[in-house]
Short mmCIF file of C-alpha atoms in Angstrom, two decimals:
data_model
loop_
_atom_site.label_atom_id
_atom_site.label_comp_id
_atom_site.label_asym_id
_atom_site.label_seq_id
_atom_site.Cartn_x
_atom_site.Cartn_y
_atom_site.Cartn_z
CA UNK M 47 0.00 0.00 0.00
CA UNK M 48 1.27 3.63 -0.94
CA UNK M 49 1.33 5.16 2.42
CA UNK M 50 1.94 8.72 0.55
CA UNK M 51 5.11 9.52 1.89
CA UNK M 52 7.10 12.80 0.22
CA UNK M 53 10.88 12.87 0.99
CA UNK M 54 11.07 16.32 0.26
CA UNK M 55 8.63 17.11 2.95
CA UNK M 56 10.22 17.17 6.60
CA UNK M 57 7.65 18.11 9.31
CA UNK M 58 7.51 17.76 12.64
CA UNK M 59 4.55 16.40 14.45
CA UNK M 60 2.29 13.32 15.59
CA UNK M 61 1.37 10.22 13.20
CA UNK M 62 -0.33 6.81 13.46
CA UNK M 63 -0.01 3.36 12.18
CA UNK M 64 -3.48 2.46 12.08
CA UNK M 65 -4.49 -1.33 10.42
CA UNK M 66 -7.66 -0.19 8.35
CA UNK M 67 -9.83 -3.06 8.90
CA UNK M 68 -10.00 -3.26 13.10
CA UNK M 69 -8.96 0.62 13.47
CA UNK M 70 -6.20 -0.69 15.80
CA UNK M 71 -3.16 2.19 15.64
CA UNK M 72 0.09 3.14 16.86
CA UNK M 73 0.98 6.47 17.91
CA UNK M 74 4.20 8.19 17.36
CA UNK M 75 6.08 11.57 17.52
CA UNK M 76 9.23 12.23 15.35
CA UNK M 77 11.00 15.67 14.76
CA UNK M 78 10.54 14.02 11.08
CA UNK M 79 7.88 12.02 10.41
CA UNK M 80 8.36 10.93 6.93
CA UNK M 81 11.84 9.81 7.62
CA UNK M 82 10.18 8.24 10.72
CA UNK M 83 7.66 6.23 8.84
CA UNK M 84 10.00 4.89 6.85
CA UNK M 85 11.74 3.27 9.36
CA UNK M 86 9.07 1.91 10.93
CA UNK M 87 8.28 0.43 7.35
CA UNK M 88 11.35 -0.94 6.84
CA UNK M 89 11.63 -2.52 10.66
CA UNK M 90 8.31 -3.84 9.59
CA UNK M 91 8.79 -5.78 6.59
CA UNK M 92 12.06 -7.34 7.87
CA UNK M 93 10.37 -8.18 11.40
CA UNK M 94 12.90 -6.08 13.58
CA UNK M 95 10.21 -3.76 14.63
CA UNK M 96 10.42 -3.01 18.66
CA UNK M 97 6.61 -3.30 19.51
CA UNK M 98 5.79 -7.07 18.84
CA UNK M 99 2.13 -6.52 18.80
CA UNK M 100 2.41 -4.00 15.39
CA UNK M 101 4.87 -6.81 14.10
CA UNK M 102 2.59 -9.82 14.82
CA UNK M 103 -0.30 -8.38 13.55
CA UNK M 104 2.15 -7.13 10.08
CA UNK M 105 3.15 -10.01 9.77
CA UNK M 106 -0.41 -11.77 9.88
CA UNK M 107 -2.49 -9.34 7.49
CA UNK M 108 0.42 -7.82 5.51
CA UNK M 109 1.33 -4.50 4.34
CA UNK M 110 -1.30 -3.49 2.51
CA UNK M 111 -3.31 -4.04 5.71
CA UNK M 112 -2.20 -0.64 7.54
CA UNK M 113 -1.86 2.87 6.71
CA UNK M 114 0.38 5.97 8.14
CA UNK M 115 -1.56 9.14 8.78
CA UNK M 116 -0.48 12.57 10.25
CA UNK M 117 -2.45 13.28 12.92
CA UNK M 118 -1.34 17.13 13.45
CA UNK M 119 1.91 19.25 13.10
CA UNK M 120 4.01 21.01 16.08
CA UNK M 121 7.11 22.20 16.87
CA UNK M 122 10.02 19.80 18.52
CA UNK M 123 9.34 21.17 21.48
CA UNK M 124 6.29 20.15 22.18
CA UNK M 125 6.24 17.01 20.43
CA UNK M 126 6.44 14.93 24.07
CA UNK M 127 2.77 16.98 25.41
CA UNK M 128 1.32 15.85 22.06
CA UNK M 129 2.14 12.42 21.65
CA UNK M 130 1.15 12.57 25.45
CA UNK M 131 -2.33 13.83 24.87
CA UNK M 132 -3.02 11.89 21.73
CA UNK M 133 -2.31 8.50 23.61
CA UNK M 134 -4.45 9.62 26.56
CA UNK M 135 -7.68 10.68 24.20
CA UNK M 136 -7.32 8.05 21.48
CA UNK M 137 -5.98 5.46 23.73
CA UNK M 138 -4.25 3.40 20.84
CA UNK M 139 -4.40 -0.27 21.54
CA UNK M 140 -0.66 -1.16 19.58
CA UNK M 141 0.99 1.70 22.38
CA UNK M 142 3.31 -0.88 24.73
CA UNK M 143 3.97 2.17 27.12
CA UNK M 144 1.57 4.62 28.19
CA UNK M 145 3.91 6.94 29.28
CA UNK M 146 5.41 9.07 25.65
CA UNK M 147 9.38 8.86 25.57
CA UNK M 148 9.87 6.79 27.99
CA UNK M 149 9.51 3.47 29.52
CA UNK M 150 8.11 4.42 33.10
CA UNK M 151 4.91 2.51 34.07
CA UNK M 152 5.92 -0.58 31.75
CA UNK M 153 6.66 -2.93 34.10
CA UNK M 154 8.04 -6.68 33.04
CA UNK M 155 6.40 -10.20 33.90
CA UNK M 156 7.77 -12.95 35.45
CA UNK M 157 8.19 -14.77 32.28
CA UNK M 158 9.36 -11.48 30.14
CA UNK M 159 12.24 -11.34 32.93
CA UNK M 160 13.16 -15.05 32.74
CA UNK M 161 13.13 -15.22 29.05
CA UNK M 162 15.79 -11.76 28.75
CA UNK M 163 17.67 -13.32 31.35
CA UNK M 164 17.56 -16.41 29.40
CA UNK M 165 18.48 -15.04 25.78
CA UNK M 166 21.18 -12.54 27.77
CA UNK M 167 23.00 -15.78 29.37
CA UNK M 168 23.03 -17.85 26.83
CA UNK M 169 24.35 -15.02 23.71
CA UNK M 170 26.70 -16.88 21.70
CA UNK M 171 30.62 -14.85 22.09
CA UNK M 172 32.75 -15.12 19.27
CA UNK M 173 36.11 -17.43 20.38
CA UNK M 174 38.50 -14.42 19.44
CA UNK M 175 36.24 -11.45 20.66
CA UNK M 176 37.88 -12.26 24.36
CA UNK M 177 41.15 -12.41 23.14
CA UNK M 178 41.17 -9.57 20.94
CA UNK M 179 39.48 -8.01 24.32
CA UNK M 180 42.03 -9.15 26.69
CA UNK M 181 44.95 -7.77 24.33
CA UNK M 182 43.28 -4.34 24.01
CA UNK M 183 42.50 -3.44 27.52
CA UNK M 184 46.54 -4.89 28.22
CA UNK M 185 47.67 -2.14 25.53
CA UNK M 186 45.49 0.32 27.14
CA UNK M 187 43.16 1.04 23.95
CA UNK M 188 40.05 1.11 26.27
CA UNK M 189 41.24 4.01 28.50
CA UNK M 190 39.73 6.57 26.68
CA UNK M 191 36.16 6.57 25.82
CA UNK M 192 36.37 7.53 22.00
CA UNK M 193 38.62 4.58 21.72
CA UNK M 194 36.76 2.03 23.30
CA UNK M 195 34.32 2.38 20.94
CA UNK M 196 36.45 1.23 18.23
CA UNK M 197 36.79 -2.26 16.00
CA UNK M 198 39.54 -3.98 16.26
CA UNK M 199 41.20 -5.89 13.51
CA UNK M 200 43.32 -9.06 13.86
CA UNK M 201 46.49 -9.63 11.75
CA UNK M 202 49.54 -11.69 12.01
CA UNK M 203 49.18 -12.53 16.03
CA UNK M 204 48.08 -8.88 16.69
CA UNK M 205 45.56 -6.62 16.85
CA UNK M 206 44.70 -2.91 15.93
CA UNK M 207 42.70 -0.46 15.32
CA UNK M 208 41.66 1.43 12.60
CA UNK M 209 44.06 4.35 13.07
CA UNK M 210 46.72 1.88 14.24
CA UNK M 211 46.07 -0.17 11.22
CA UNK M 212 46.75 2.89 9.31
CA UNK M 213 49.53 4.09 10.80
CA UNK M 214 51.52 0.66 11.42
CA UNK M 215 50.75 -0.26 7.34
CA UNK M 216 51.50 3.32 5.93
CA UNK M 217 47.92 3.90 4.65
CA UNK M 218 45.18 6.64 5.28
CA UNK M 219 42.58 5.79 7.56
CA UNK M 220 40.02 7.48 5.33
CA UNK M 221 41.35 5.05 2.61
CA UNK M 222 41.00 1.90 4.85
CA UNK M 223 38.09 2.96 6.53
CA UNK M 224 36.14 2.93 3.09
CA UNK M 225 38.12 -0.34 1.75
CA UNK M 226 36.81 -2.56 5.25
CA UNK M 227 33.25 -0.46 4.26
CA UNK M 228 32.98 -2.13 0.87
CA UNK M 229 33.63 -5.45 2.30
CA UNK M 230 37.45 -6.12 2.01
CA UNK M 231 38.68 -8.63 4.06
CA UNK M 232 41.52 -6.88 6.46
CA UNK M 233 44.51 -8.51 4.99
CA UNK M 234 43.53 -7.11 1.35
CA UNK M 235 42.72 -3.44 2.80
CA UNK M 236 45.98 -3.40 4.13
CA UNK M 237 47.92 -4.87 1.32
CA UNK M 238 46.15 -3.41 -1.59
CA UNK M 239 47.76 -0.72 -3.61
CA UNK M 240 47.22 2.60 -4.32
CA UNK M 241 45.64 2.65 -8.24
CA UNK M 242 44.75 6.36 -8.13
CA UNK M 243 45.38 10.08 -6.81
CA UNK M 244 48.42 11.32 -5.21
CA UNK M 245 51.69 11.79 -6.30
CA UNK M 246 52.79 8.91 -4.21
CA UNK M 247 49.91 6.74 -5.81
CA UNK M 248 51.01 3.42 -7.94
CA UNK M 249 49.85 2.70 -11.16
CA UNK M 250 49.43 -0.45 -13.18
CA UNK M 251 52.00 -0.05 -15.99
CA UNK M 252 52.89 -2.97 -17.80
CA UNK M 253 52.08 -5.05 -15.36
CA UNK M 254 53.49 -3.88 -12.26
CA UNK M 255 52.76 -1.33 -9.75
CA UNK M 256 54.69 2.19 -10.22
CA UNK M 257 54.78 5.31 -9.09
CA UNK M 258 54.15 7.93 -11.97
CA UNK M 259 57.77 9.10 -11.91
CA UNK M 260 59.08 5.53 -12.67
CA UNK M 261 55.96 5.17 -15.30
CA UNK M 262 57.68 8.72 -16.50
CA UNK M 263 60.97 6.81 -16.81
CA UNK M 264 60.06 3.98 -18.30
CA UNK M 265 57.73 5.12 -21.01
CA UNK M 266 59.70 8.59 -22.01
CA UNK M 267 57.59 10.99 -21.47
CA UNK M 268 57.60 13.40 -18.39
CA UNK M 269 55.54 13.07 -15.39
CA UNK M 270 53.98 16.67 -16.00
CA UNK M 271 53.04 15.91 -19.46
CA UNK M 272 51.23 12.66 -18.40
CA UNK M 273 49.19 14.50 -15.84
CA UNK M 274 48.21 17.39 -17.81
CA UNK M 275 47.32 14.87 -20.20
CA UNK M 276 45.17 12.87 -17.53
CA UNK M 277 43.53 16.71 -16.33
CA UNK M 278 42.46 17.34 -19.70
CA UNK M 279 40.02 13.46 -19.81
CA UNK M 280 42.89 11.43 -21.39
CA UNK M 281 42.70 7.98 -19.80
CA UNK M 282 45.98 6.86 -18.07
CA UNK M 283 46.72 4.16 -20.84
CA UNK M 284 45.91 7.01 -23.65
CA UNK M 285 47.99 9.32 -21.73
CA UNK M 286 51.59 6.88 -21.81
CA UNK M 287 51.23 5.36 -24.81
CA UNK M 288 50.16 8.70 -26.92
CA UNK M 289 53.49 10.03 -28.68
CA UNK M 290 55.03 13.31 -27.91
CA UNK M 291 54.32 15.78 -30.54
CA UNK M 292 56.85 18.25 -32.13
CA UNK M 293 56.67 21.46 -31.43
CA UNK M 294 55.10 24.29 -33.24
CA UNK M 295 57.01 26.61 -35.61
CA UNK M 296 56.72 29.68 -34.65
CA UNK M 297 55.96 32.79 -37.17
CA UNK M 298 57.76 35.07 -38.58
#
């Protein structure tokens, strides 16, 4: 079902999930509620959603079952009083807490307790989390906040972090950050070479890795030539393998 949402439109205010058929709805505040909808849509159709009851009855009737719909607009500020006064009038019957923003009044069962406990106890650890664990807090890596917040990377008997990684391999951490973001394993990140930018950067020529003075070298041509060449659209192969021209007569 087209639940009408505009992405250029950002307003603040107070929606509902409501399923159409029972009149059953779920009552919400967001300082964006377009963006907000959307997630719940998403957590929805891949059944992470946080309130089990809107999930179950999702997952039972579908998605063309519900609908989103704005109840009224108001600044951030107030958005708490709202969503306050819209659960206490309409009294939605998917609202888990009946206090907005917060979870005072909820209170756990028996069986809710025993079952987190439960799940909580028995959470499979990786075998190398505690050792990768161990090593960092013996390095000292946790004793700053900002840093114990970071991933650690195991390589050759050792382990780092990012900036570490960066710093130990000679690579920028913007460089490896986005190479471990596209999925490379660790080992490749760190052993990959440089293909582009920089004057430092390598360059397949011929079949090995150079840096553009040694392509200079070996091809003839100088290294400003080849990356004017390159600034003006040539391709890199285009630009090395193109012949120097002679110069032009001049007149008179």
């Amino acid at each position: 079902m087209d639940w009408g949402l505009d992405v250029k439109t950002k307003l603040p205010g107070i929606y509902e999930i409501v399923h159409i058929r029972s009149g059953r709805a779920y009552i919400g505040s967001a300082a964006d509620m377009v963006k907000r909808v959307a997630y719940h849509r998403w957590a929805l159709r891949y059944g992470r959603h946080h309130n089990r009851f809107l999930q179950c009855c999702w997952d039972k009737h579908g998605e063309r079952a519900f609908g989103f719909r704005p109840l009224f607009v108001c600044p951030v500020a107030d958005l708490l009083f709202f969503e306050q006064r819209a659960i206490d009038v309409l009294a939605p019957e998917f609202n888990v807490l009946p206090v907005a923003g917060g979870v005072r009044g909820h209170k756990w069962t028996a069986e809710q307790r025993a079952r987190h406990c439960l799940a909580m106890r028995n959470k499979p650890v990786p075998p190398t989390q505690g050792l990768a664990i161990s090593e960092a807090w013996r390095r000292g890596v946790y004793k700053e906040g900002m840093r114990a917040k970071s991933n650690l990377y195991a390589h050759a008997g050792r382990t780092y972090t990012l900036a570490e990684a960066a710093t130990e391999f000679g690579i920028n951490a913007n460089t490896l950050k986005y190479r471990l973001a596209k999925g490379m394993p660790f080992n490749d990140a760190i052993s990959a070479p440089l293909v582009f930018g920089g004057r430092f950067a390598k360059w397949l020529y011929r079949g090995e890795y150079c840096t553009m003075e040694e392509v200079a070298a070996l091809c003839g041509i100088k290294r400003v030539t080849i990356n004017r060449r390159m600034w003006r659209g040539m391709s890199f192969e285009k630009a090395v393998n193109l012949p120097l021209q002679q110069g032009r007569k001049r007149k008179g």
